[in-house]
């Protein structure tokens, strides 16, 4: 991952985790807890793709596993969000632009259900049966409902920030993009005479040379006439 992606992802994940622990987990809503950390991972995954989504999901889940008051085995939520981030990244549009909000909303609902099921399944493997006492059906319904209601306020903003960071002029570009920039700069400089990059326009220098030659010719003719 590029530096701008790492910095933006880390900042957003930390902010989401603080809000998750200090605000949302203390609302005492029936059933599940609104998962803003999951929504942050989904927003980044739908911009960065499946590889970036998996890395962001693993890092976010690991921070959630280690942050107090975590009461489960470390690595459990990291595994879940890594899988969810990878799958959500597969829903990234080819041109990077979404035509409607239907796709992201479907991704949010599926991710909320999948996260709850995976978390409960991994918990069953390690001997955690808390989901059975609460009721898995209630957890699935409330998780999907809360995340769907919260998603319009989180996911579009996350995706917009990620896209803006991708268009950052300080971001790394591949060699083909650099070549295209050099070529376009050459076309513009030769056609407009403007200073682009480190090149100076050609029209200004041509005009100066033409004026110099005209002045020289005028002087020579004046001398001959005398």
XYZ file of C-alpha atoms in Angstrom:
226
model
C 0.000 0.000 0.000
C 1.159 3.507 -0.779
C 2.056 5.971 1.940
C -1.020 8.155 1.476
C -3.266 5.091 1.709
C -1.597 3.930 4.904
C -1.821 7.339 6.566
C -5.460 7.886 5.604
C -6.524 4.354 6.518
C -4.767 4.487 9.885
C -6.306 7.845 10.757
C -9.825 6.796 9.786
C -9.582 3.448 11.558
C -8.325 5.045 14.776
C -11.106 7.645 14.744
C -13.719 4.967 14.022
C -12.389 2.766 16.823
C -12.509 5.626 19.327
C -16.104 6.393 18.359
C -16.975 2.705 18.505
C -15.595 2.209 22.007
C -16.455 5.547 23.602
C -19.856 6.314 22.031
C -21.612 3.518 20.155
C -20.839 0.737 22.606
C -22.369 2.806 25.424
C -25.724 3.399 23.769
C -27.071 0.089 25.163
C -29.245 -0.559 22.144
C -31.147 -3.863 21.973
C -29.288 -6.600 20.156
C -26.089 -5.731 18.323
C -23.991 -2.564 18.430
C -23.695 -0.274 15.381
C -20.310 -1.102 13.874
C -18.736 2.085 12.503
C -15.386 0.295 12.287
C -16.890 -2.203 9.839
C -18.375 0.621 7.759
C -14.972 2.327 7.611
C -13.357 -0.862 6.337
C -16.108 -1.280 3.737
C -15.729 2.284 2.464
C -11.972 1.914 2.064
C -12.245 -1.556 0.528
C -14.647 -0.354 -2.185
C -12.020 2.195 -3.258
C -8.754 0.298 -2.678
C -9.888 -3.112 -3.936
C -9.714 -6.580 -2.428
C -6.021 -6.542 -1.469
C -6.200 -3.133 0.194
C -9.511 -4.071 1.806
C -8.017 -7.210 3.318
C -5.025 -5.315 4.731
C -7.172 -2.511 6.144
C -9.622 -5.033 7.593
C -6.889 -7.027 9.277
C -5.296 -3.929 10.811
C -8.627 -2.519 11.989
C -9.695 -5.841 13.460
C -6.389 -6.300 15.254
C -6.702 -2.850 16.845
C -10.228 -3.723 17.947
C -8.974 -7.004 19.426
C -6.316 -5.215 21.474
C -8.292 -2.114 22.460
C -9.971 -2.219 25.881
C -12.500 -3.397 26.912
C -11.983 -6.327 24.508
C -13.232 -9.563 26.050
C -12.347 -12.033 23.302
C -9.243 -13.725 21.949
C -6.825 -11.497 20.059
C -6.979 -12.033 16.333
C -10.624 -13.086 16.232
C -12.053 -9.845 14.876
C -8.936 -9.300 12.744
C -9.660 -12.539 10.894
C -13.309 -11.596 10.402
C -12.632 -8.092 9.081
C -9.802 -9.351 6.877
C -12.212 -11.710 5.104
C -14.980 -9.100 4.924
C -12.574 -6.436 3.606
C -11.338 -8.787 0.910
C -14.860 -9.698 -0.223
C -16.030 -6.073 -0.127
C -13.043 -5.070 -2.245
C -14.283 -7.406 -4.980
C -17.318 -5.123 -5.315
C -15.117 -2.207 -6.351
C -16.368 -0.807 -9.684
C -13.968 -1.009 -12.599
C -13.965 2.736 -13.250
C -13.872 3.558 -9.534
C -17.217 5.377 -9.681
C -20.530 4.145 -8.322
C -23.610 4.703 -10.465
C -26.076 4.397 -7.562
C -26.220 3.847 -3.815
C -27.886 0.450 -4.171
C -24.627 -1.456 -4.538
C -22.945 -0.067 -1.399
C -26.112 -0.563 0.655
C -26.290 -4.203 -0.424
C -22.613 -4.593 0.464
C -23.280 -3.093 3.919
C -26.178 -5.469 4.661
C -24.290 -8.537 3.447
C -21.174 -7.480 5.356
C -23.131 -6.910 8.576
C -24.707 -10.335 8.340
C -21.450 -11.991 7.310
C -19.474 -10.310 10.093
C -21.949 -11.469 12.735
C -21.998 -15.030 11.416
C -18.216 -15.249 11.057
C -17.638 -13.754 14.482
C -20.070 -16.205 16.056
C -18.584 -19.099 14.090
C -15.011 -18.307 15.109
C -16.229 -17.854 18.688
C -17.826 -21.302 18.614
C -14.510 -22.799 17.499
C -12.687 -21.244 20.461
C -15.435 -22.064 22.969
C -17.224 -18.682 23.137
C -20.991 -19.299 23.194
C -22.146 -15.768 24.030
C -24.028 -15.470 20.738
C -26.244 -18.408 21.689
C -27.410 -16.751 24.884
C -28.193 -13.425 23.184
C -29.872 -15.009 20.183
C -28.199 -15.212 16.803
C -31.328 -14.210 14.900
C -31.728 -11.022 16.941
C -28.059 -10.170 16.460
C -28.296 -10.623 12.690
C -31.398 -8.445 12.353
C -30.214 -5.621 14.588
C -26.676 -5.624 13.139
C -28.003 -5.274 9.595
C -30.534 -2.619 10.646
C -28.121 -0.454 12.665
C -25.338 -0.604 10.085
C -27.750 0.153 7.250
C -29.075 3.226 9.073
C -25.560 4.437 9.899
C -24.021 3.676 6.492
C -25.286 6.784 4.564
C -23.511 9.013 7.092
C -20.206 7.109 7.013
C -19.536 5.147 3.823
C -19.900 7.969 1.224
C -17.605 10.252 3.220
C -14.997 7.526 3.649
C -15.054 6.737 -0.062
C -14.793 10.432 -0.985
C -11.747 10.901 1.245
C -10.113 7.779 -0.156
C -10.670 8.926 -3.742
C -9.302 12.374 -2.972
C -6.182 10.814 -1.468
C -5.798 8.696 -4.598
C -5.753 11.876 -6.720
C -3.182 13.574 -4.478
C -0.408 15.095 -6.646
C 2.134 13.912 -4.079
C 0.977 10.319 -4.502
C 3.213 7.868 -6.292
C 2.416 7.340 -9.963
C 3.517 4.572 -12.258
C 5.933 5.025 -15.118
C 3.234 5.120 -17.787
C 1.454 7.957 -16.031
C 4.741 9.864 -15.827
C 5.391 9.319 -19.520
C 1.872 10.468 -20.391
C 2.391 13.591 -18.292
C 5.707 14.345 -20.004
C 4.159 13.870 -23.438
C 1.159 16.069 -22.663
C 3.476 18.711 -21.209
C 5.493 18.697 -24.400
C 2.374 19.097 -26.550
C 1.091 21.937 -24.391
C 4.418 23.751 -24.211
C 4.994 23.561 -27.960
C 1.440 24.704 -28.704
C 0.909 27.458 -26.140
C 4.333 28.821 -25.216
C 3.545 28.473 -21.507
C 5.994 27.333 -18.891
C 5.062 23.752 -17.967
C 7.218 21.869 -15.505
C 10.822 22.779 -16.205
C 10.269 23.621 -19.902
C 9.785 27.147 -21.253
C 7.446 27.813 -24.159
C 8.713 28.029 -27.696
C 6.603 30.874 -29.076
C 8.092 33.482 -26.774
C 11.635 32.609 -27.795
C 10.659 32.461 -31.482
C 9.096 35.929 -31.320
C 12.202 37.316 -29.618
C 14.477 35.820 -32.267
C 12.255 37.173 -35.074
C 12.354 40.676 -33.616
C 16.135 40.497 -33.256
C 16.553 39.416 -36.870
C 14.199 42.166 -38.096
C 16.170 44.797 -36.178
C 19.431 43.542 -37.656
C 18.031 43.615 -41.209
C 16.742 47.163 -40.666
C 20.142 48.322 -39.483
C 21.908 46.767 -42.453
C 19.484 48.369 -44.944
C 19.881 51.744 -43.253
C 23.638 51.524 -43.578
C 23.401 50.615 -47.275
C 21.064 53.546 -48.002
C 23.508 55.955 -46.379
